[in-house]
Coordinates of C-alpha atoms and ligand atoms in Angstrom, one line a residue:
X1 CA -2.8 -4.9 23.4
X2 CA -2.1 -8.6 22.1
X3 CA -4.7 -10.4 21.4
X4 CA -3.1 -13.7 21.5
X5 CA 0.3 -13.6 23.5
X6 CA 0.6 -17.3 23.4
X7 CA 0.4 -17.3 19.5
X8 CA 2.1 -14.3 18.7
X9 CA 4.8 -14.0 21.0
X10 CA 5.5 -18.0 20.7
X11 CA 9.7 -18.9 20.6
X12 CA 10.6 -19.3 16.7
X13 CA 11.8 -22.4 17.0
X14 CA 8.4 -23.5 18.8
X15 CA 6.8 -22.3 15.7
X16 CA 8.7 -23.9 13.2
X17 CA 8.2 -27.1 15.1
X18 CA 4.3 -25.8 14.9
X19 CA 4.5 -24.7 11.4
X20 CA 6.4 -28.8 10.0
X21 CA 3.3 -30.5 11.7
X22 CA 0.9 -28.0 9.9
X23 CA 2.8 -27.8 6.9
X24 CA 2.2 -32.3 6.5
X25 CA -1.2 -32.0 7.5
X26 CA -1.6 -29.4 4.7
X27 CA 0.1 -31.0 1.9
X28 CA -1.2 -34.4 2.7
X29 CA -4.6 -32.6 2.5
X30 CA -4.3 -30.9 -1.0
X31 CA -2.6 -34.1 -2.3
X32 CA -6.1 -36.6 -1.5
X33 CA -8.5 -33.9 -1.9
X34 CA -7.1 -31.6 -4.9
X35 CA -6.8 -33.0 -8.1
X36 CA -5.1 -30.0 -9.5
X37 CA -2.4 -30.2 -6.6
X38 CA -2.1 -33.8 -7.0
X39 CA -1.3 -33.2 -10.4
X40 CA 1.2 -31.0 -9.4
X41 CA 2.9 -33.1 -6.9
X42 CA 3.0 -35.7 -9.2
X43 CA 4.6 -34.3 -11.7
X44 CA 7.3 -32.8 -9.7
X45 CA 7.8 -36.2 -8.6
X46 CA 6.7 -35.5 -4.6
X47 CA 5.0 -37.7 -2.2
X48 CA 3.7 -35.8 0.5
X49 CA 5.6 -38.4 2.7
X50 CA 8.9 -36.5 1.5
X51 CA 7.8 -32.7 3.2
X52 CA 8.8 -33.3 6.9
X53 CA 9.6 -30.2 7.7
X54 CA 9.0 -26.3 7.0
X55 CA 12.5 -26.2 5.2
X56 CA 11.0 -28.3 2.8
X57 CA 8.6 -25.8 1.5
X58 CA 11.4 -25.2 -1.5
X59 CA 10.5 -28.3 -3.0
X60 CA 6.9 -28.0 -3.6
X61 CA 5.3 -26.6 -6.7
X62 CA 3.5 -22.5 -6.8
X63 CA 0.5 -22.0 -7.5
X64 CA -0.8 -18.9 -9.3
X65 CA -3.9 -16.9 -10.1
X66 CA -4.3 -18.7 -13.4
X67 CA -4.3 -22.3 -11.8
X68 CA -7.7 -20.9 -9.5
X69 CA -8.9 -19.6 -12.7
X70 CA -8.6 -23.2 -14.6
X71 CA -10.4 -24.5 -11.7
X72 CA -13.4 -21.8 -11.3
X73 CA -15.0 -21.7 -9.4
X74 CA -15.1 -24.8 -6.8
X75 CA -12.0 -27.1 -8.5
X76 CA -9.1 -26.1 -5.6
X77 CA -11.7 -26.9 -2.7
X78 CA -10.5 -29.5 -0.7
X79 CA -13.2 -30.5 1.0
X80 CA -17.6 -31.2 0.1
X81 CA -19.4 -28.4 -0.5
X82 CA -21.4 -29.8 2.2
X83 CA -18.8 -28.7 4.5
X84 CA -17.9 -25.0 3.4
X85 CA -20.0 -22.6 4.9
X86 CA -19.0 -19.4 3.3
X87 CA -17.6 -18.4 -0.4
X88 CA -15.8 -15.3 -1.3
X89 CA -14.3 -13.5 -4.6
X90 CA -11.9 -11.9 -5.6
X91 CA -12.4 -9.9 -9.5
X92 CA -9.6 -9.4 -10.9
X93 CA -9.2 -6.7 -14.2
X94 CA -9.8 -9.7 -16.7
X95 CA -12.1 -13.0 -16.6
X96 CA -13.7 -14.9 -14.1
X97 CA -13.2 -13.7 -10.4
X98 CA -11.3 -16.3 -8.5
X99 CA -13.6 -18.3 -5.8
X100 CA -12.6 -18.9 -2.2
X101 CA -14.2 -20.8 0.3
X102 CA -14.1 -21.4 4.1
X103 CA -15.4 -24.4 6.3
X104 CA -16.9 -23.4 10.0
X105 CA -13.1 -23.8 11.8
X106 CA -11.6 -21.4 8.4
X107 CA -14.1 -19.0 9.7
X108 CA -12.9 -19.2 12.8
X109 CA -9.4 -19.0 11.9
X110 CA -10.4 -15.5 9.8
X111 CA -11.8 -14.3 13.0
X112 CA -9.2 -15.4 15.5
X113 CA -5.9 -13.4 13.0
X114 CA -8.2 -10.6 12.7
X115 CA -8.6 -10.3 16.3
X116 CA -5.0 -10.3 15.9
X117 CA -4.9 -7.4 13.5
X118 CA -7.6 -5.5 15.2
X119 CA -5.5 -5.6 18.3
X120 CA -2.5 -4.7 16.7
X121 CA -3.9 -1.2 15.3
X122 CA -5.1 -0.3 18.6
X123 CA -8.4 -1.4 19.2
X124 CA -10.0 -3.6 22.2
X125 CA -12.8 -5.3 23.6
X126 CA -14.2 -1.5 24.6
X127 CA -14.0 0.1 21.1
X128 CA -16.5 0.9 18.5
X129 CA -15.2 -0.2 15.0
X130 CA -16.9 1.4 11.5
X131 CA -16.6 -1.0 8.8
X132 CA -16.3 0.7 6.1
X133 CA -14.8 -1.8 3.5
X134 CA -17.4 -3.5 1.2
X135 CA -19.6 -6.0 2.6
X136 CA -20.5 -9.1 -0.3
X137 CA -18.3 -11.2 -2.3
X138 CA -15.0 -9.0 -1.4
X139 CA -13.6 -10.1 2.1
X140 CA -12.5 -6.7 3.8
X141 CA -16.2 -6.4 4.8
X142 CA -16.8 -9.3 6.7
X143 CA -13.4 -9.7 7.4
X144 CA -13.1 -7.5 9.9
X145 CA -16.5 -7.6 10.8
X146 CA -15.6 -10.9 12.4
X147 CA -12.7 -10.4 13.8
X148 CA -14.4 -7.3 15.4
X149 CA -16.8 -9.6 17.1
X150 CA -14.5 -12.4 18.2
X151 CA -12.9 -9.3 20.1
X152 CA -15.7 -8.3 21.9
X153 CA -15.4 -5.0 20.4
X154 CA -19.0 -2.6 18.9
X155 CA -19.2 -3.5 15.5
X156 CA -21.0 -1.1 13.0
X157 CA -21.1 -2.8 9.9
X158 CA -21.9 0.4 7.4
X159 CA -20.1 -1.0 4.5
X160 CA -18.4 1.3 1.8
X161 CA -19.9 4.7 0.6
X162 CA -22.9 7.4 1.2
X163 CA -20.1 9.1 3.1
X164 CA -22.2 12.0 4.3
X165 CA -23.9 9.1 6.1
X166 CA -20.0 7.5 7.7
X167 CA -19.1 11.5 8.9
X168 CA -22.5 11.5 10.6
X169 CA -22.4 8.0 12.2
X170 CA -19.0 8.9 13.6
X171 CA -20.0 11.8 14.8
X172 CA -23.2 10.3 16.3
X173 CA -21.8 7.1 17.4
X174 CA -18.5 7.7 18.4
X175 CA -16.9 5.1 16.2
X176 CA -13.6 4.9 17.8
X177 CA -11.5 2.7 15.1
X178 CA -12.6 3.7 11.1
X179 CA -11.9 0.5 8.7
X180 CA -11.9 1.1 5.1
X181 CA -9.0 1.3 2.2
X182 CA -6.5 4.5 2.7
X183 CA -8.5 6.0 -0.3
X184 CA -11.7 6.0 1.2
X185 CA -10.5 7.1 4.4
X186 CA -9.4 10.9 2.8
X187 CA -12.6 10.8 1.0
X188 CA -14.3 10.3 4.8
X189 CA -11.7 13.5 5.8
X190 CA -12.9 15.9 3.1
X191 CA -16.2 15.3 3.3
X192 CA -16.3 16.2 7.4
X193 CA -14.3 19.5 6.5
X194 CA -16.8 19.9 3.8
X195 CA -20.0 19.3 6.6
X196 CA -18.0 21.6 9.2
X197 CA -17.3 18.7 11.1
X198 CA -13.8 18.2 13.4
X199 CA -12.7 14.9 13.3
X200 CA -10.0 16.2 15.6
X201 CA -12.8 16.5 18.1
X202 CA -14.4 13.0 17.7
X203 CA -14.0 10.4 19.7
X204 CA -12.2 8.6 16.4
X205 CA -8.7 7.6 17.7
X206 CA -7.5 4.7 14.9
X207 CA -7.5 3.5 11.6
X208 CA -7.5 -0.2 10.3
X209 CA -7.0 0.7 6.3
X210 CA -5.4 -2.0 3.5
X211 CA -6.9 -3.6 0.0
X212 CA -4.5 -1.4 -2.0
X213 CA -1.2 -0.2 -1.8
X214 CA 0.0 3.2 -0.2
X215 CA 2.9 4.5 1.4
X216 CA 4.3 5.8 4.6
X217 CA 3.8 9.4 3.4
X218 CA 0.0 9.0 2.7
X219 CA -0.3 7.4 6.3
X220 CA 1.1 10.4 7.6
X221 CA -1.4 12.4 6.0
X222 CA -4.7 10.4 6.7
X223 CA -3.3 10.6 10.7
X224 CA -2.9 14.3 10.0
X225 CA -5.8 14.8 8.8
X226 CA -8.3 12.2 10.7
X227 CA -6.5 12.7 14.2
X228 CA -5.9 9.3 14.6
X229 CA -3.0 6.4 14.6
X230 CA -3.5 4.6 11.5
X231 CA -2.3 1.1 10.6
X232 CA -1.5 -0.8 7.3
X233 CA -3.5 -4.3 7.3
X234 CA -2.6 -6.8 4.2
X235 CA -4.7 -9.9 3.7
X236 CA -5.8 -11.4 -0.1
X237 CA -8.6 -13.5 -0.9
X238 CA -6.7 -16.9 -1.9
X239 CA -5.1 -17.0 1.3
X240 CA -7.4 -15.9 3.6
X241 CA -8.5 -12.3 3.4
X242 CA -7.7 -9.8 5.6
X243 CA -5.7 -11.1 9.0
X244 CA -2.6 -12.4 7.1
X245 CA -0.2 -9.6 8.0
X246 CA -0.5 -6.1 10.1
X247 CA 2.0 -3.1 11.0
X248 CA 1.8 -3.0 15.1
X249 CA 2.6 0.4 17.1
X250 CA 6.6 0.0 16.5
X251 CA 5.3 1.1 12.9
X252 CA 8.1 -0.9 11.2
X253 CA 6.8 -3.5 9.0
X254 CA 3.7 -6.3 8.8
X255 CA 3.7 -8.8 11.1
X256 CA 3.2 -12.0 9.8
X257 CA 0.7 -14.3 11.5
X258 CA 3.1 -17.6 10.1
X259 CA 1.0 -20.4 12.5
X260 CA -1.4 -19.9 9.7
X261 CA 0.6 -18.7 6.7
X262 CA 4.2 -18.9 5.9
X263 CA 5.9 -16.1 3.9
X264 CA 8.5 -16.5 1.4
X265 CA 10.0 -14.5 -1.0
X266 CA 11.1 -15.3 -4.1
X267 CA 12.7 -13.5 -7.5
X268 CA 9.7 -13.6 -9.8
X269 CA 11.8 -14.1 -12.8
X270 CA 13.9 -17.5 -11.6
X271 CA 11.6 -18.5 -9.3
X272 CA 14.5 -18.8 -6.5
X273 CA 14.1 -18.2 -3.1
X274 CA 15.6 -14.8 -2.0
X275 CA 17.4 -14.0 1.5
X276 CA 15.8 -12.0 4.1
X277 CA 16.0 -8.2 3.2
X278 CA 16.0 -8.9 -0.2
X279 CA 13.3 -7.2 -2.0
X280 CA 10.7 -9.7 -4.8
X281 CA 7.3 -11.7 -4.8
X282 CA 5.4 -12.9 -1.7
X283 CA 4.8 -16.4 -1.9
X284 CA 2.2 -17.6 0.6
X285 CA 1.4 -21.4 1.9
X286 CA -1.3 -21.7 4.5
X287 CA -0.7 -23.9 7.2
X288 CA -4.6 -24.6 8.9
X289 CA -7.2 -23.9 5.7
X290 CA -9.3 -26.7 5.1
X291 CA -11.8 -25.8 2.7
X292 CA -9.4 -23.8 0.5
X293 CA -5.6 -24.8 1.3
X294 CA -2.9 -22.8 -0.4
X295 CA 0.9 -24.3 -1.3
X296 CA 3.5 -21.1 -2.2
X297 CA 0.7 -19.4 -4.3
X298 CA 2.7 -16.4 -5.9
X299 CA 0.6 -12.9 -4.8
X300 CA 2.6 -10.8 -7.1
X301 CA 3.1 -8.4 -4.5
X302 CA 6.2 -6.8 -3.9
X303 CA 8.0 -6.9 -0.5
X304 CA 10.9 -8.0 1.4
X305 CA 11.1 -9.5 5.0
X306 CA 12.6 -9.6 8.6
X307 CA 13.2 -11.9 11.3
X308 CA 14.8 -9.6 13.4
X309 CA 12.8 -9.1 16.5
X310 CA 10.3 -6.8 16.9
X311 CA 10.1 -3.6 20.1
X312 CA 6.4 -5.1 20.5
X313 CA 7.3 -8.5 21.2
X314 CA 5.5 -9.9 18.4
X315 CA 7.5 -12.9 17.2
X316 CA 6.5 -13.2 14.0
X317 CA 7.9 -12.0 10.8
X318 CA 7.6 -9.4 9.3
X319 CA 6.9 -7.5 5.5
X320 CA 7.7 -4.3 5.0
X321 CA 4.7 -2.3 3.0
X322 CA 3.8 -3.6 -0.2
X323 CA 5.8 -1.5 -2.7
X324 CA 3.0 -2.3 -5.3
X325 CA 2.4 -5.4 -7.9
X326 CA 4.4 -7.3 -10.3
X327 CA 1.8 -6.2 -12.4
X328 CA 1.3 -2.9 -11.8
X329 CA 5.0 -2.2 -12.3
X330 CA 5.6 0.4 -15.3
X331 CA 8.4 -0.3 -17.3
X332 CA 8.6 3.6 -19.2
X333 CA 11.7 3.2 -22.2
X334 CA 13.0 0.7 -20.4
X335 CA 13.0 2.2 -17.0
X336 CA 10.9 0.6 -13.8
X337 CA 8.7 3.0 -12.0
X338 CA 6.5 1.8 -8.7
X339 CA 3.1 3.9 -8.7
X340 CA 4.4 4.2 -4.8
X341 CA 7.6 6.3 -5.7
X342 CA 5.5 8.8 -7.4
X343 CA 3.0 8.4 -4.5
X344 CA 5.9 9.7 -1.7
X345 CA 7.2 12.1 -4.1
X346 CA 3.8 13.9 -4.6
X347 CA 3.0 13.5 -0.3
X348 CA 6.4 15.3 -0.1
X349 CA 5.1 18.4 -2.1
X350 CA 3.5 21.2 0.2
X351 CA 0.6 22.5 -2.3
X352 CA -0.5 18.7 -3.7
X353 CA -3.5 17.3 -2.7
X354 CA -3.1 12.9 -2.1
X355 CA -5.5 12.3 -5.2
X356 CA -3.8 11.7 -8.2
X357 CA -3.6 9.3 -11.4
X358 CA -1.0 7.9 -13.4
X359 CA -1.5 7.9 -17.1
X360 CA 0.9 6.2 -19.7
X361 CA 0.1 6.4 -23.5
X362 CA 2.1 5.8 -26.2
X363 CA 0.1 8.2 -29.0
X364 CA 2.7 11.0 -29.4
X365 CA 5.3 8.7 -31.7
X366 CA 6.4 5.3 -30.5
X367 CA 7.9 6.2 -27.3
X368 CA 5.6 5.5 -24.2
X369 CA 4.7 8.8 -22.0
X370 CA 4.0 9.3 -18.8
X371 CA 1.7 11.5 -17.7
X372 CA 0.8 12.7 -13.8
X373 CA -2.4 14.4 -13.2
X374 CA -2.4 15.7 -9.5
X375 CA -5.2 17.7 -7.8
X376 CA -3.4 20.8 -5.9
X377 CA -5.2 23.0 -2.8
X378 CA -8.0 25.6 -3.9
X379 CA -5.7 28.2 -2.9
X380 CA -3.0 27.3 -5.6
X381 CA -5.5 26.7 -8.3
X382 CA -8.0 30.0 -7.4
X383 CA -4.4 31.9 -7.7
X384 CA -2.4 33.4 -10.1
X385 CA -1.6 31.6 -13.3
X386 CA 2.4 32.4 -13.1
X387 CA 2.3 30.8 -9.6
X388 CA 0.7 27.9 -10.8
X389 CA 3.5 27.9 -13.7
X390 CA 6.0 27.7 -11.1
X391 CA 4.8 25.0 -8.6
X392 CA 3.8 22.6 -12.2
X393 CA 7.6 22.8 -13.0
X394 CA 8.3 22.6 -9.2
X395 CA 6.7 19.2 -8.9
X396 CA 7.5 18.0 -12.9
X397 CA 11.3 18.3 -11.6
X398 CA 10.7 16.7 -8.4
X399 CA 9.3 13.7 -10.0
X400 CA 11.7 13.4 -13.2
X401 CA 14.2 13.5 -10.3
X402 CA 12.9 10.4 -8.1
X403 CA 12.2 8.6 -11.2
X404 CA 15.2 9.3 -13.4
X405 CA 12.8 9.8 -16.0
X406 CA 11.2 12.4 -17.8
X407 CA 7.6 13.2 -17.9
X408 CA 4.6 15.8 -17.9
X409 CA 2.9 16.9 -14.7
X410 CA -0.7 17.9 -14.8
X411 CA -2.3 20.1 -12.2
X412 CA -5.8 19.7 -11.7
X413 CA -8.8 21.3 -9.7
X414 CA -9.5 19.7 -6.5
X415 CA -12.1 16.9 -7.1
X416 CA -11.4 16.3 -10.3
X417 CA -10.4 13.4 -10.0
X418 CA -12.6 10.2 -9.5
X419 CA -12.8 9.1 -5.7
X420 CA -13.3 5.7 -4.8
X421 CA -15.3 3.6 -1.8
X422 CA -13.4 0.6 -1.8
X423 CA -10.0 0.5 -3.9
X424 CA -8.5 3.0 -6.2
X425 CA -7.7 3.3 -9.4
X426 CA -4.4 4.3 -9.9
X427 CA -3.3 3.9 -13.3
X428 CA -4.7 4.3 -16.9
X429 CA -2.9 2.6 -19.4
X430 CA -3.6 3.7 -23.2
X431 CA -1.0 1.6 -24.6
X432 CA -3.2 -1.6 -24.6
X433 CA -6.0 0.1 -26.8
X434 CA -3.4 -0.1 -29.7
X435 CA -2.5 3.7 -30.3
Ligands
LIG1 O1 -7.9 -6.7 -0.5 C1 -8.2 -8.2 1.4 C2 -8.1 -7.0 2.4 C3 -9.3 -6.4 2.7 C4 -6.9 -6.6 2.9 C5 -9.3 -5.4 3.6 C6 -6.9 -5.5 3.8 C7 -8.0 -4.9 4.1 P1 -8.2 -9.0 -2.4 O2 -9.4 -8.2 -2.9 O3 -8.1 -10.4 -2.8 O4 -8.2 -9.0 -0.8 O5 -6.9 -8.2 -2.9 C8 -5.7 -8.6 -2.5 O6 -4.8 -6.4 -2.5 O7 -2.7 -9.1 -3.3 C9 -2.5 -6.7 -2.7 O8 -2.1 -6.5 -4.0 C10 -3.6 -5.7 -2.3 N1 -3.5 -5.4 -0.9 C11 -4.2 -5.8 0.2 N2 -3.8 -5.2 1.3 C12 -2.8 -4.4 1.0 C13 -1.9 -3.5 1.7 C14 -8.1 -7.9 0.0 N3 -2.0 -3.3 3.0 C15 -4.6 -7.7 -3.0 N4 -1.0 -2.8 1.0 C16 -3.2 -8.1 -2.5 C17 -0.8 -3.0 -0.3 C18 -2.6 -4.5 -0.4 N5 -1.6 -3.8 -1.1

């Protein structure tokens, strides 16, 4: 289903026409109401008289993380408090989080492009949705819990964890959608098998799952093992939350809901523009926030993007997955390594188990080291030790292979390895504690 055919299947060149009047209203808005982003313009020497179109998005300044953070926690609102109704968060590793907030129409405009993303990973007014994303300060929560309701669909709003308590809801209730992050939904999957219960045999037919990056490989293997069709949702806090982008059934990439937000991609280093196809940083402007109004703020995230039309009939863009961060790129002597390369090399690996950790130190020496600790099956690990040996040098010279790169493998016991509710934790880096 569609939720919004009008919107989403609108003639590009409607929506460009839709996007220049939304784009003047928005920068006229930032520049009277934002001192920061007055600053900004002014500096750059732009009136918001001189953006008249969406081509002109080039010429306006980014924003980034640490221009929210100079301006904790209400500085970037554009509007009276009196006139936001809702605040959000986002924590980063470091500092203060960064604050969001929303008037009545924002939250309205949350709820209509999750509608939107709802719809697109299957679900309708006759479904039962599980929310299992965190609700509080962190918007996956009541996100979808909106957009849930604007659709007409059951919403159970469970929240993260007691996952005992999520198999037996979905057994009882007969949840037909599951939202949570991709983590948390294989945590939900061994914890049924643990209970004896089938989730092949429940009523449980799709997955909504986002908040952290995974790959095609690990969505494979949650719709293996949940029985379902599951769909990669993006969103972030500064630009709306969840609802800025979703895969649709063609599985080929995020559509991007650009009447609200407009993508663009640019090289992180010289700040230019890239074509389409070409792979760096999402920028994002937002074309209809009022309380919080966003002009090319840089998400760090790595993708690339399509016009080409879609086999749903979606017309707008699309992302392809989020290959990871700009900041949680390794660079190991010299050499760039995506957590999501070792992520599909490890899915590929018949004996692995999707739980694993990357850990780089530099103690051995000066050279940094890269270390993979990987849970493999019970059967491997309750086997002999030669076999076990075998498969560590198996998967050691899989992944020096994809990564051009050498490095130690570490095979650990299933659960071993700490699970997480709401995003996981990937990556420990020793180098920063000054070995
Ligand atoms: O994670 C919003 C969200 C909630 C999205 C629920 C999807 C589902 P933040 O906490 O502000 O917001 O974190 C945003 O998470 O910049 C990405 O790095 C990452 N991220 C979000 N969705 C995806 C995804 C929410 N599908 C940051 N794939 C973003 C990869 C994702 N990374």
């Amino acid at each position: 289903m569609i939720w919004n055919k009008e919107a989403e299947c609108q003639p590009r060149e409607e929506r460009e026409k839709l996007q220049s009047e939304r784009l003047r209203e928005t920068v006229r808005r930032c520049y009277e109401h934002v001192p920061a982003y007055r600053k900004k313009l002014d500096e750059a020497g732009i009136r918001p008289s001189d953006i008249r179109s969406i081509a002109d998005l080039k010429y306006l300044p980014f924003t980034t993380a640490e221009d929210l953070r100079d301006n904790y926690p209400f500085g970037m609102f554009a509007c009276p408090l009196s006139e936001v109704v809702r605040v959000h968060s986002s924590s980063g590793t470091t500092g203060k989080p960064k604050v969001v907030g929303y008037t009545r129409n924002d939250v309205e405009t949350w709820a209509e492009v999750m509608a939107r993303t709802l719809a697109c990973g299957g679900a309708g007014p006759h479904d039962i949705i599980q929310n299992a994303y965190g609700y509080g300060m962190f918007t996956g929560g009541l996100g979808i819990h909106y957009g849930a309701e604007r659709m007409g669909a059951t919403v159970v709003p469970i929240s993260g964890g007691n996952t005992k308590r999520q198999v037996m809801i979905l057994e009882d209730f007969g949840s037909t959608m599951l939202a949570c992050t991709p983590s948390y939904a294989l945590v939900i999957a061994d914890t049924a098998a643990e209970m004896g219960v089938d989730l092949h045999k429940l009523p449980l037919k799709y997955g909504v799952f986002g908040a952290e990056p995974w790959t095609d490989e690990m969505r494979r293997e949650i719709e293996a093992r949940l029985g379902i069709r599951a769909t990669d949702i993006y969103g972030l806090s500064e630009v709306i939350g969840p609802g800025v982008a979703s895969a649709c059934e063609a599985q080929n990439g995020l559509h991007i809901f650009d009447d609200h937000f407009v993508p663009e991609v640019i090289d992180p280093n010289t700040l230019e523009v890239l074509p389409p196809g070409t792979q760096g940083e999402l920028v994002f402007t937002s074309l209809t926030k009022e309380a919080f109004p966003i002009l090319r703020y840089r998400t760090r995230d790595i993708t690339r993007l399509s016009y080409e039309p879609c086999a749903c009939g979606r017309t707008h863009p699309r992302m392809q997955r989020v290959a990871g961060r700009t900041d949680d790129m390794l660079i190991i002597r010299g050499v760039n390594v995506f957590p999501s390369q070792i992520e599909s090399a490890l899915m590929g690996i018949e004996g692995t188990e999707p739980h694993y950790v990357i850990v780089v130190d530099r103690s051995q020496g000066r050279l940094d080291e890269l270390e993979v600790w990987v849970e493999v099956s019970p059967e491997l690990i309750s086997g002999e030790v030669r076999r076990l040996e075998l498969f560590e040098r198996k998967v050691t010279a899989e992944l020096t292979s994809v990564l051009g790169l050498s490095l130690k493998v570490r095979l650990v016991e299933p659960k071993t390895i700490a699970r997480s509710e709401g995003k996981a934790r990937r990556i420990i880096d020793r180098r920063e504690l000054g070995s």
